[in-house]
mmCIF file of C-alpha atoms and ligand atoms in Angstrom:
data_model
loop_
_atom_site.group_PDB
_atom_site.id
_atom_site.type_symbol
_atom_site.label_atom_id
_atom_site.label_comp_id
_atom_site.label_asym_id
_atom_site.label_seq_id
_atom_site.Cartn_x
_atom_site.Cartn_y
_atom_site.Cartn_z
ATOM 1 C CA MET A 1 -10.287 -14.244 -27.830
ATOM 2 C CA ILE A 2 -11.261 -12.333 -30.907
ATOM 3 C CA ALA A 3 -11.801 -8.614 -30.941
ATOM 4 C CA ASP A 4 -15.480 -8.661 -31.654
ATOM 5 C CA ASN A 5 -15.968 -11.033 -28.613
ATOM 6 C CA ILE A 6 -13.902 -8.500 -26.372
ATOM 7 C CA ALA A 7 -16.008 -5.519 -27.518
ATOM 8 C CA ALA A 8 -19.266 -7.526 -26.827
ATOM 9 C CA LEU A 9 -17.827 -8.537 -23.336
ATOM 10 C CA ALA A 10 -16.821 -5.072 -22.547
ATOM 11 C CA ALA A 11 -20.235 -3.595 -23.386
ATOM 12 C CA GLU A 12 -21.872 -6.245 -21.200
ATOM 13 C CA ILE A 13 -19.623 -5.534 -18.382
ATOM 14 C CA ASN A 14 -20.148 -1.855 -18.609
ATOM 15 C CA GLN A 15 -23.843 -2.370 -18.419
ATOM 16 C CA ALA A 16 -23.530 -4.718 -15.392
ATOM 17 C CA ALA A 17 -21.281 -2.169 -13.612
ATOM 18 C CA ALA A 18 -23.863 0.438 -14.069
ATOM 19 C CA ALA A 19 -26.607 -1.742 -12.783
ATOM 20 C CA LEU A 20 -24.636 -2.764 -9.685
ATOM 21 C CA ALA A 21 -23.443 0.842 -8.969
ATOM 22 C CA PRO A 22 -26.036 1.543 -6.230
ATOM 23 C CA ARG A 23 -25.080 -1.671 -4.345
ATOM 24 C CA GLN A 24 -21.325 -0.876 -4.791
ATOM 25 C CA GLN A 25 -21.942 2.694 -3.462
ATOM 26 C CA GLN A 26 -23.900 1.300 -0.398
ATOM 27 C CA PHE A 27 -21.028 -1.038 0.473
ATOM 28 C CA LEU A 28 -18.426 1.806 0.226
ATOM 29 C CA ALA A 29 -20.779 4.069 2.365
ATOM 30 C CA ASP A 30 -20.867 1.260 4.995
ATOM 31 C CA LEU A 31 -17.027 0.856 4.889
ATOM 32 C CA ILE A 32 -16.434 4.553 5.370
ATOM 33 C CA GLY A 33 -18.799 4.518 8.306
ATOM 34 C CA ILE A 34 -16.661 1.910 10.127
ATOM 35 C CA ARG A 35 -13.568 3.164 11.799
ATOM 36 C CA SER A 36 -10.591 0.964 10.707
ATOM 37 C CA TYR A 37 -7.218 2.323 11.928
ATOM 38 C CA THR A 38 -4.165 0.079 11.430
ATOM 39 C CA GLY A 39 -4.360 -2.969 13.588
ATOM 40 C CA GLN A 40 -8.249 -2.259 14.334
ATOM 41 C CA GLU A 41 -9.641 -3.549 11.049
ATOM 42 C CA GLY A 42 -11.864 -6.361 12.555
ATOM 43 C CA PRO A 43 -15.276 -4.625 11.926
ATOM 44 C CA ALA A 44 -14.282 -3.666 8.440
ATOM 45 C CA VAL A 45 -12.994 -6.992 7.673
ATOM 46 C CA GLU A 46 -16.286 -8.570 8.897
ATOM 47 C CA ARG A 47 -18.347 -6.157 6.672
ATOM 48 C CA THR A 48 -16.221 -7.104 3.627
ATOM 49 C CA LEU A 49 -16.631 -10.685 4.291
ATOM 50 C CA ARG A 50 -20.327 -10.259 4.341
ATOM 51 C CA GLU A 51 -20.201 -8.401 1.081
ATOM 52 C CA LEU A 52 -18.087 -11.146 -0.530
ATOM 53 C CA ARG A 53 -20.630 -13.665 0.429
ATOM 54 C CA ALA A 54 -23.540 -11.540 -0.727
ATOM 55 C CA ILE A 55 -21.942 -11.202 -4.240
ATOM 56 C CA GLY A 56 -21.638 -15.014 -4.473
ATOM 57 C CA CYS A 57 -17.944 -15.693 -4.078
ATOM 58 C CA ASP A 58 -17.065 -19.371 -4.339
ATOM 59 C CA GLU A 59 -15.134 -19.244 -1.121
ATOM 60 C CA VAL A 60 -14.722 -16.603 1.528
ATOM 61 C CA TRP A 61 -12.520 -16.581 4.520
ATOM 62 C CA ARG A 62 -10.396 -14.507 6.844
ATOM 63 C CA ASP A 63 -6.604 -15.439 6.644
ATOM 64 C CA THR A 64 -4.066 -15.715 9.568
ATOM 65 C CA ALA A 65 -3.313 -11.867 9.424
ATOM 66 C CA GLY A 66 -6.913 -11.014 9.423
ATOM 67 C CA ASN A 67 -7.312 -10.077 5.769
ATOM 68 C CA ALA A 68 -10.818 -10.565 4.057
ATOM 69 C CA LEU A 69 -10.544 -12.860 1.016
ATOM 70 C CA GLY A 70 -12.978 -14.045 -1.495
ATOM 71 C CA ARG A 71 -12.217 -16.515 -4.272
ATOM 72 C CA LEU A 72 -13.855 -16.833 -7.767
ATOM 73 C CA GLY A 73 -13.345 -19.699 -10.163
ATOM 74 C CA HIS A 74 -10.826 -22.693 -10.368
ATOM 75 C CA GLY A 75 -8.728 -21.612 -13.485
ATOM 76 C CA PRO A 76 -4.903 -22.155 -13.657
ATOM 77 C CA ARG A 77 -3.783 -18.409 -13.559
ATOM 78 C CA LEU A 78 -4.109 -17.089 -10.066
ATOM 79 C CA ILE A 79 -4.815 -13.289 -10.011
ATOM 80 C CA LEU A 80 -4.848 -11.394 -6.754
ATOM 81 C CA TYR A 81 -6.640 -7.959 -6.354
ATOM 82 C CA ASP A 82 -5.406 -6.210 -3.185
ATOM 83 C CA ALA A 83 -6.929 -3.033 -1.639
ATOM 84 C CA HIS A 84 -6.427 -2.195 1.977
ATOM 85 C CA LEU A 85 -9.182 -1.506 4.568
ATOM 86 C CA ASP A 86 -7.053 0.340 7.272
ATOM 87 C CA THR A 87 -7.024 4.249 6.933
ATOM 88 C CA ASN A 88 -4.658 6.745 8.360
ATOM 89 C CA GLU A 89 -5.844 8.657 11.417
ATOM 90 C CA VAL A 90 -7.775 11.876 11.430
ATOM 91 C CA ALA A 91 -5.578 14.796 12.844
ATOM 92 C CA ASP A 92 -8.153 17.461 13.234
ATOM 93 C CA GLU A 93 -11.858 16.616 12.549
ATOM 94 C CA ARG A 94 -12.645 20.535 12.286
ATOM 95 C CA GLU A 95 -10.775 20.612 8.971
ATOM 96 C CA TRP A 96 -13.127 18.125 7.271
ATOM 97 C CA PRO A 97 -15.966 19.500 5.172
ATOM 98 C CA HIS A 98 -18.121 16.532 6.075
ATOM 99 C CA PRO A 99 -17.622 14.304 9.222
ATOM 100 C CA PRO A 100 -14.831 11.839 8.429
ATOM 101 C CA LEU A 101 -16.890 8.656 9.370
ATOM 102 C CA THR A 102 -20.261 9.979 7.871
ATOM 103 C CA PRO A 103 -20.344 9.007 4.232
ATOM 104 C CA THR A 104 -21.628 11.808 2.237
ATOM 105 C CA VAL A 105 -22.427 12.033 -1.435
ATOM 106 C CA ALA A 106 -21.783 15.588 -2.951
ATOM 107 C CA GLY A 107 -20.606 16.781 -6.328
ATOM 108 C CA GLY A 108 -20.811 13.300 -7.720
ATOM 109 C CA ALA A 109 -18.296 11.991 -5.291
ATOM 110 C CA MET A 110 -18.512 9.911 -2.051
ATOM 111 C CA TRP A 111 -16.733 11.773 0.765
ATOM 112 C CA GLY A 112 -15.343 10.264 3.900
ATOM 113 C CA LEU A 113 -12.201 8.804 5.688
ATOM 114 C CA GLY A 114 -10.464 6.289 3.477
ATOM 115 C CA ALA A 115 -12.730 6.948 0.366
ATOM 116 C CA SER A 116 -9.564 7.531 -1.660
ATOM 117 C CA ASP A 117 -7.199 5.397 0.395
ATOM 118 C CA CYS A 118 -8.273 2.756 0.020
ATOM 119 C CA LYS A 119 -11.905 1.919 0.689
ATOM 120 C CA GLY A 120 -12.805 3.135 -2.911
ATOM 121 C CA GLY A 121 -10.379 0.462 -4.094
ATOM 122 C CA VAL A 122 -11.947 -2.290 -1.953
ATOM 123 C CA ALA A 123 -15.393 -1.337 -3.413
ATOM 124 C CA ALA A 124 -13.962 -1.567 -6.830
ATOM 125 C CA ILE A 125 -12.389 -4.926 -6.735
ATOM 126 C CA VAL A 126 -15.309 -6.494 -4.724
ATOM 127 C CA TYR A 127 -17.716 -5.174 -7.394
ATOM 128 C CA GLY A 128 -15.409 -6.412 -10.197
ATOM 129 C CA ALA A 129 -15.957 -9.741 -8.867
ATOM 130 C CA ALA A 130 -19.634 -9.069 -8.482
ATOM 131 C CA ILE A 131 -19.917 -8.281 -12.164
ATOM 132 C CA LEU A 132 -18.404 -11.498 -13.115
ATOM 133 C CA LYS A 133 -20.843 -13.480 -10.739
ATOM 134 C CA LYS A 134 -24.020 -11.454 -12.030
ATOM 135 C CA LEU A 135 -23.002 -12.207 -15.613
ATOM 136 C CA GLY A 136 -22.035 -15.790 -14.828
ATOM 137 C CA LEU A 137 -18.642 -15.376 -16.441
ATOM 138 C CA SER A 138 -15.491 -17.429 -15.917
ATOM 139 C CA GLY A 139 -12.260 -18.162 -17.627
ATOM 140 C CA ASP A 140 -8.782 -19.752 -17.372
ATOM 141 C CA PHE A 141 -8.150 -17.885 -14.186
ATOM 142 C CA THR A 142 -8.831 -18.038 -10.435
ATOM 143 C CA LEU A 143 -9.625 -14.468 -8.992
ATOM 144 C CA LEU A 144 -8.715 -13.676 -5.337
ATOM 145 C CA VAL A 145 -10.189 -10.461 -3.931
ATOM 146 C CA MET A 146 -8.503 -9.285 -0.755
ATOM 147 C CA GLY A 147 -9.546 -6.577 1.668
ATOM 148 C CA ALA A 148 -6.031 -6.086 3.203
ATOM 149 C CA THR A 149 -4.966 -5.042 6.715
ATOM 150 C CA LEU A 150 -1.992 -3.094 8.101
ATOM 151 C CA GLU A 151 -1.038 -1.186 4.863
ATOM 152 C CA GLU A 152 -0.860 2.172 6.469
ATOM 153 C CA ASP A 153 1.873 1.305 9.211
ATOM 154 C CA ALA A 154 3.544 -1.657 7.592
ATOM 155 C CA GLU A 155 2.622 -1.863 3.930
ATOM 156 C CA GLY A 156 3.201 -5.374 2.517
ATOM 157 C CA PHE A 157 3.264 -7.104 5.913
ATOM 158 C CA ALA A 158 -0.195 -8.667 5.627
ATOM 159 C CA LEU A 159 0.357 -9.647 2.043
ATOM 160 C CA ARG A 160 3.638 -11.222 3.087
ATOM 161 C CA SER A 161 1.595 -13.321 5.600
ATOM 162 C CA LEU A 162 -0.848 -14.391 2.965
ATOM 163 C CA VAL A 163 2.013 -15.695 0.833
ATOM 164 C CA GLU A 164 4.476 -16.975 3.257
ATOM 165 C CA ARG A 165 2.356 -18.165 6.311
ATOM 166 C CA ASP A 166 -0.744 -19.248 4.449
ATOM 167 C CA GLY A 167 0.927 -20.349 1.254
ATOM 168 C CA VAL A 168 -1.272 -18.451 -1.270
ATOM 169 C CA ARG A 169 1.248 -17.472 -4.130
ATOM 170 C CA PRO A 170 -0.496 -15.497 -6.894
ATOM 171 C CA GLU A 171 0.938 -15.371 -10.453
ATOM 172 C CA VAL A 172 0.307 -11.517 -10.412
ATOM 173 C CA VAL A 173 -1.026 -8.804 -8.189
ATOM 174 C CA LEU A 174 -3.189 -5.874 -8.898
ATOM 175 C CA LEU A 175 -3.283 -2.964 -6.293
ATOM 176 C CA ALA A 176 -6.334 -0.755 -6.176
ATOM 177 C CA GLU A 177 -4.573 2.220 -4.626
ATOM 178 C CA ALA A 178 -5.150 5.744 -6.061
ATOM 179 C CA THR A 179 -4.286 6.018 -9.861
ATOM 180 C CA ASP A 180 -7.245 8.088 -11.142
ATOM 181 C CA LEU A 181 -7.999 5.174 -13.570
ATOM 182 C CA SER A 182 -4.497 4.970 -15.107
ATOM 183 C CA LEU A 183 -1.855 2.294 -14.527
ATOM 184 C CA ARG A 184 1.070 2.441 -12.077
ATOM 185 C CA ARG A 185 3.986 0.063 -12.683
ATOM 186 C CA GLY A 186 6.374 0.939 -9.733
ATOM 187 C CA GLN A 187 7.116 3.018 -6.792
ATOM 188 C CA ARG A 188 10.098 4.246 -4.740
ATOM 189 C CA GLY A 189 10.996 2.358 -1.617
ATOM 190 C CA ARG A 190 11.616 3.413 2.016
ATOM 191 C CA CYS A 191 13.277 2.205 5.046
ATOM 192 C CA GLU A 192 14.164 3.554 8.549
ATOM 193 C CA VAL A 193 17.851 3.411 9.757
ATOM 194 C CA ARG A 194 18.871 3.929 13.357
ATOM 195 C CA VAL A 195 22.169 5.553 13.972
ATOM 196 C CA ARG A 196 23.683 5.418 17.427
ATOM 197 C CA THR A 197 26.628 7.030 19.301
ATOM 198 C CA SER A 198 27.705 5.985 22.827
ATOM 199 C CA GLY A 199 29.489 8.051 25.583
ATOM 200 C CA LYS A 200 29.935 7.959 29.254
ATOM 201 C CA ALA A 201 27.385 9.234 31.823
ATOM 202 C CA ALA A 202 28.412 11.756 34.397
ATOM 203 C CA HIS A 203 26.732 14.329 36.626
ATOM 204 C CA ALA A 204 25.990 17.535 34.779
ATOM 205 C CA SER A 205 27.824 19.364 37.494
ATOM 206 C CA GLN A 206 31.126 17.784 36.461
ATOM 207 C CA PRO A 207 30.876 17.210 32.827
ATOM 208 C CA GLN A 208 34.689 16.722 32.441
ATOM 209 C CA LEU A 209 34.203 13.139 33.967
ATOM 210 C CA GLY A 210 31.837 12.084 31.230
ATOM 211 C CA GLU A 211 31.724 11.841 27.376
ATOM 212 C CA SER A 212 28.672 13.315 25.619
ATOM 213 C CA ALA A 213 27.080 11.012 23.119
ATOM 214 C CA LEU A 214 24.925 13.955 21.928
ATOM 215 C CA LEU A 215 27.997 15.992 20.932
ATOM 216 C CA LYS A 216 29.469 13.007 19.194
ATOM 217 C CA MET A 217 26.115 12.777 17.180
ATOM 218 C CA LEU A 218 26.297 16.328 15.874
ATOM 219 C CA PRO A 219 28.913 15.728 13.071
ATOM 220 C CA VAL A 220 27.155 12.385 12.272
ATOM 221 C CA ILE A 221 23.854 14.202 11.627
ATOM 222 C CA GLN A 222 25.654 16.558 9.427
ATOM 223 C CA ALA A 223 27.308 13.780 7.512
ATOM 224 C CA LEU A 224 23.972 11.964 7.080
ATOM 225 C CA GLU A 225 22.366 14.975 5.483
ATOM 226 C CA ALA A 226 25.367 15.663 3.400
ATOM 227 C CA MET A 227 25.042 12.117 1.793
ATOM 228 C CA ASN A 228 21.869 13.274 -0.162
ATOM 229 C CA PRO A 229 23.519 14.524 -3.341
ATOM 230 C CA GLY A 230 25.389 11.231 -3.823
ATOM 231 C CA LEU A 231 22.416 8.826 -3.225
ATOM 232 C CA PRO A 232 21.547 6.344 -6.092
ATOM 233 C CA GLU A 233 19.615 7.933 -9.032
ATOM 234 C CA HIS A 234 17.063 6.446 -11.322
ATOM 235 C CA PRO A 235 15.858 7.659 -14.841
ATOM 236 C CA LEU A 236 12.152 7.412 -13.688
ATOM 237 C CA PHE A 237 12.247 8.086 -10.065
ATOM 238 C CA GLY A 238 15.081 10.606 -9.691
ATOM 239 C CA ARG A 239 17.330 10.356 -6.741
ATOM 240 C CA GLY A 240 16.564 8.841 -3.332
ATOM 241 C CA ASN A 241 16.788 10.990 -0.246
ATOM 242 C CA GLN A 242 17.370 10.718 3.321
ATOM 243 C CA VAL A 243 16.246 12.867 6.297
ATOM 244 C CA VAL A 244 17.105 12.807 10.019
ATOM 245 C CA THR A 245 13.749 12.826 11.546
ATOM 246 C CA LEU A 246 14.136 12.018 15.166
ATOM 247 C CA ILE A 247 16.718 12.310 18.008
ATOM 248 C CA GLU A 248 16.659 10.336 21.343
ATOM 249 C CA GLY A 249 18.824 9.940 24.446
ATOM 250 C CA PRO A 250 18.443 9.182 28.116
ATOM 251 C CA ASN A 251 15.714 11.188 29.689
ATOM 252 C CA THR A 252 17.945 12.677 32.372
ATOM 253 C CA PRO A 253 18.266 16.486 32.109
ATOM 254 C CA ASN A 254 20.966 16.571 34.731
ATOM 255 C CA SER A 255 23.453 14.065 33.212
ATOM 256 C CA VAL A 256 25.924 13.919 30.374
ATOM 257 C CA PRO A 257 24.005 11.702 27.978
ATOM 258 C CA SER A 258 25.710 8.222 27.642
ATOM 259 C CA TRP A 259 23.902 7.475 24.441
ATOM 260 C CA CYS A 260 22.250 9.164 21.554
ATOM 261 C CA GLU A 261 20.189 7.712 18.660
ATOM 262 C CA VAL A 262 18.699 9.261 15.578
ATOM 263 C CA ALA A 263 16.193 7.879 13.027
ATOM 264 C CA VAL A 264 16.913 8.377 9.329
ATOM 265 C CA ASP A 265 13.937 8.177 6.847
ATOM 266 C CA ARG A 266 15.437 6.972 3.587
ATOM 267 C CA ARG A 267 13.464 6.937 0.260
ATOM 268 C CA MET A 268 15.015 4.427 -2.273
ATOM 269 C CA VAL A 269 15.003 3.858 -6.009
ATOM 270 C CA PRO A 270 14.317 0.333 -7.130
ATOM 271 C CA GLY A 271 17.334 -1.995 -6.888
ATOM 272 C CA GLU A 272 18.648 -0.699 -3.488
ATOM 273 C CA THR A 273 18.853 -3.378 -0.774
ATOM 274 C CA SER A 274 19.145 -3.391 2.974
ATOM 275 C CA ASP A 275 22.829 -4.291 2.464
ATOM 276 C CA SER A 276 23.526 -1.597 -0.012
ATOM 277 C CA VAL A 277 21.698 1.115 2.036
ATOM 278 C CA LEU A 278 23.372 -0.019 5.390
ATOM 279 C CA GLY A 279 26.694 -0.231 3.685
ATOM 280 C CA GLY A 280 26.660 3.254 2.421
ATOM 281 C CA ILE A 281 25.622 4.795 5.658
ATOM 282 C CA ARG A 282 28.082 2.806 7.728
ATOM 283 C CA ALA A 283 30.872 3.839 5.468
ATOM 284 C CA VAL A 284 29.966 7.549 6.427
ATOM 285 C CA VAL A 285 29.109 7.140 10.234
ATOM 286 C CA GLU A 286 31.429 4.443 11.394
ATOM 287 C CA PRO A 287 34.622 6.603 11.051
ATOM 288 C CA LEU A 288 32.725 9.180 13.191
ATOM 289 C CA GLY A 289 32.284 6.492 15.893
ATOM 290 C CA ALA A 290 28.526 5.675 15.290
ATOM 291 C CA THR A 291 26.768 2.495 14.504
ATOM 292 C CA ALA A 292 23.789 1.910 12.081
ATOM 293 C CA ARG A 293 21.042 -0.713 11.763
ATOM 294 C CA ILE A 294 17.723 -1.263 10.378
ATOM 295 C CA PRO A 295 15.296 -1.695 13.233
ATOM 296 C CA ASP A 296 12.347 -4.142 13.401
ATOM 297 C CA GLN A 297 8.880 -2.726 13.048
ATOM 298 C CA PRO A 298 6.497 -3.965 15.645
ATOM 299 C CA VAL A 299 3.192 -5.203 14.031
ATOM 300 C CA LEU A 300 0.114 -6.644 15.820
ATOM 301 C CA THR A 301 -2.739 -7.701 13.720
ATOM 302 C CA HIS A 302 -6.370 -7.317 14.719
ATOM 303 C CA THR A 303 -6.337 -11.132 14.995
ATOM 304 C CA GLY A 304 -3.645 -11.076 17.763
ATOM 305 C CA GLN A 305 -0.697 -12.188 15.572
ATOM 306 C CA HIS A 306 2.796 -10.552 15.901
ATOM 307 C CA LEU A 307 4.185 -9.942 12.358
ATOM 308 C CA ASP A 308 7.245 -7.904 13.477
ATOM 309 C CA GLY A 309 9.801 -7.483 10.714
ATOM 310 C CA PRO A 310 12.627 -5.194 9.363
ATOM 311 C CA SER A 311 11.445 -1.726 8.630
ATOM 312 C CA PHE A 312 12.656 -2.018 5.005
ATOM 313 C CA PHE A 313 10.285 -1.552 2.161
ATOM 314 C CA PRO A 314 11.897 -1.861 -1.314
ATOM 315 C CA GLY A 315 11.029 0.006 -4.358
ATOM 316 C CA TRP A 316 10.074 -1.787 -7.568
ATOM 317 C CA LEU A 317 9.403 -1.259 -11.205
ATOM 318 C CA LEU A 318 7.729 -3.498 -13.727
ATOM 319 C CA ASP A 319 8.918 -3.595 -17.302
ATOM 320 C CA GLU A 320 6.742 -1.518 -19.511
ATOM 321 C CA HIS A 321 6.227 -4.372 -21.947
ATOM 322 C CA HIS A 322 5.210 -6.815 -19.393
ATOM 323 C CA PRO A 323 1.953 -8.772 -20.082
ATOM 324 C CA LEU A 324 0.385 -7.269 -17.102
ATOM 325 C CA VAL A 325 0.749 -3.776 -18.398
ATOM 326 C CA SER A 326 -0.408 -4.847 -21.987
ATOM 327 C CA ALA A 327 -3.515 -6.414 -20.435
ATOM 328 C CA GLY A 328 -4.141 -3.319 -18.485
ATOM 329 C CA LEU A 329 -3.820 -1.073 -21.593
ATOM 330 C CA ALA A 330 -6.112 -3.481 -23.609
ATOM 331 C CA THR A 331 -8.701 -3.611 -20.818
ATOM 332 C CA GLY A 332 -8.976 0.192 -20.613
ATOM 333 C CA ALA A 333 -9.088 0.506 -24.365
ATOM 334 C CA ALA A 334 -11.911 -2.167 -24.668
ATOM 335 C CA LEU A 335 -13.991 -0.419 -21.959
ATOM 336 C CA TRP A 336 -13.442 3.179 -22.754
ATOM 337 C CA GLY A 337 -12.078 3.528 -26.292
ATOM 338 C CA ALA A 338 -8.468 4.509 -25.314
ATOM 339 C CA PRO A 339 -5.789 2.872 -23.273
ATOM 340 C CA PRO A 340 -5.083 4.423 -19.866
ATOM 341 C CA ALA A 341 -1.880 6.270 -19.196
ATOM 342 C CA VAL A 342 1.054 4.524 -17.487
ATOM 343 C CA GLY A 343 2.989 6.045 -14.676
ATOM 344 C CA VAL A 344 4.673 5.274 -11.216
ATOM 345 C CA TRP A 345 3.534 6.097 -7.712
ATOM 346 C CA ARG A 346 5.315 8.539 -5.381
ATOM 347 C CA PHE A 347 3.925 6.734 -2.313
ATOM 348 C CA SER A 348 4.528 3.219 -0.994
ATOM 349 C CA THR A 349 1.998 0.372 -1.258
ATOM 350 C CA ASP A 350 1.693 -3.414 -0.653
ATOM 351 C CA GLY A 351 3.748 -3.651 -3.886
ATOM 352 C CA THR A 352 6.845 -3.272 -1.735
ATOM 353 C CA TYR A 353 6.320 -6.903 -0.659
ATOM 354 C CA SER A 354 4.646 -8.430 -3.831
ATOM 355 C CA ALA A 355 7.048 -6.889 -6.389
ATOM 356 C CA GLY A 356 9.841 -5.662 -4.198
ATOM 357 C CA ALA A 357 10.441 -8.654 -2.034
ATOM 358 C CA ALA A 358 8.497 -11.570 -3.554
ATOM 359 C CA GLY A 359 9.180 -10.851 -7.197
ATOM 360 C CA LEU A 360 5.511 -11.162 -8.129
ATOM 361 C CA PRO A 361 4.621 -8.880 -11.107
ATOM 362 C CA THR A 362 2.459 -6.225 -9.714
ATOM 363 C CA LEU A 363 0.324 -3.504 -11.377
ATOM 364 C CA GLY A 364 -1.489 -0.507 -9.884
ATOM 365 C CA PHE A 365 -4.964 0.521 -10.942
ATOM 366 C CA GLY A 366 -7.620 2.288 -8.906
ATOM 367 C CA PRO A 367 -10.518 4.766 -9.203
ATOM 368 C CA GLU A 368 -9.144 7.174 -6.522
ATOM 369 C CA GLU A 369 -7.150 10.367 -7.040
ATOM 370 C CA GLU A 370 -3.824 10.827 -5.412
ATOM 371 C CA ARG A 371 -4.612 14.540 -4.470
ATOM 372 C CA PHE A 372 -7.355 13.325 -2.128
ATOM 373 C CA VAL A 373 -5.181 10.746 -0.371
ATOM 374 C CA HIS A 374 -4.770 11.380 3.486
ATOM 375 C CA ALA A 375 -6.470 14.881 2.938
ATOM 376 C CA ALA A 376 -9.421 16.349 4.727
ATOM 377 C CA ASP A 377 -11.262 16.435 1.384
ATOM 378 C CA ASP A 378 -10.897 12.765 1.020
ATOM 379 C CA GLN A 379 -13.395 11.400 -1.774
ATOM 380 C CA VAL A 380 -13.818 9.252 -4.564
ATOM 381 C CA ASP A 381 -15.746 9.989 -7.767
ATOM 382 C CA LEU A 382 -18.727 7.822 -8.167
ATOM 383 C CA LEU A 383 -18.493 7.236 -11.936
ATOM 384 C CA LYS A 384 -14.827 6.412 -11.585
ATOM 385 C CA LEU A 385 -15.696 3.860 -8.941
ATOM 386 C CA GLN A 386 -18.182 2.142 -11.346
ATOM 387 C CA LYS A 387 -15.540 2.279 -14.142
ATOM 388 C CA ALA A 388 -12.933 0.660 -11.940
ATOM 389 C CA ALA A 389 -15.313 -2.189 -11.140
ATOM 390 C CA ALA A 390 -15.775 -2.729 -14.886
ATOM 391 C CA PHE A 391 -11.915 -2.816 -15.429
ATOM 392 C CA TYR A 392 -11.456 -5.318 -12.694
ATOM 393 C CA ALA A 393 -14.181 -7.545 -14.198
ATOM 394 C CA LEU A 394 -12.677 -7.530 -17.709
ATOM 395 C CA PHE A 395 -8.991 -7.590 -16.899
ATOM 396 C CA PRO A 396 -8.728 -11.325 -15.940
ATOM 397 C CA PHE A 397 -9.963 -12.359 -19.594
ATOM 398 C CA LEU A 398 -7.456 -10.074 -21.262
ATOM 399 C CA TYR A 399 -4.562 -11.169 -19.041
ATOM 400 C CA ALA A 400 -5.341 -14.970 -19.132
ATOM 401 C CA SER A 401 -5.694 -14.912 -22.991
ATOM 402 C CA GLN A 402 -1.984 -13.875 -23.337
ATOM 403 C CA GLU A 403 0.694 -16.516 -23.799
HETATM 404 ZN ZN1 LIG B 501 -3.312 3.300 0.409
#
């Protein structure tokens, strides 16, 4: 595609994004008004399916894990846009300047629970597709738009189900999490490790007959915390870290505890695996008489499917010269006159599966701002929302025109 054509297409798309902005905002307001905690996304999924039909998707369906999906076109390059519908839970409603489930427009932004994580992203990708339909545009690509489930508690599990259960394997994935209209090409990973000591129970009146698993755990906790300065380091992400976050034992205040277990929250740099993490921890805790494992995370979808899997979410980093990054830069430049900045995320996303586990090139781009994520002033700027839809409409042309 020659440069003049791209400029003309970008102008046409910018115009259509502005024309569709009121409908896009209404859709976002409706989503904010629907409570959709993780595993309870049913009504938000239904609302998204309705919008995907209304904008004229060629095919609309709900997959096994209960994600909302819409397809546009039949081209050979399969591009997936993913934004999640579930939100984190409100801790204290009195801290919110506007009621969390009442969408409110103020100061050029829409406020409400999930506006910045990630319902603004859902409204951006759905209206990217809406622009293509309104303008009657298609190309050498098939576009899949996904209102995803389960991201807050088990990021990547619902996307894994789409790829591995339902057999939909995209060539590349774009995530509409908060980037403030810039690009994100990676994230740190995270996992949970359970470390356990065993002892012997005895009545607390004669402790010399028992063996306290709790006392055995004390040096183990210190050793786990002392590992921090030696954890793997990465030039872009810095060093990983681990924190002992939880301690458990038998709920018997009058006995010597026969077992003790701690949870370790570990943050990882790209390249770390469950074997490398467990190997490092076992080398430290086994000489102290403790065992270590990565537990399974229980996951139940709103459609009743059990998707339990290891509580391991690898980090990832896309090469800065990857065609996905070049296409993102070119898309921003064509729409707004300058290429967007490129960085990495601090938080974890569905990319932990697509890029970290499945090896699918993944890029982040969204209208939301990280500072409002999981905050009581949760909001998304309305102009950024419109601009993100334009990005999602133009991107496939610039991506599919590369090699
Ligand atoms: Zn999110």
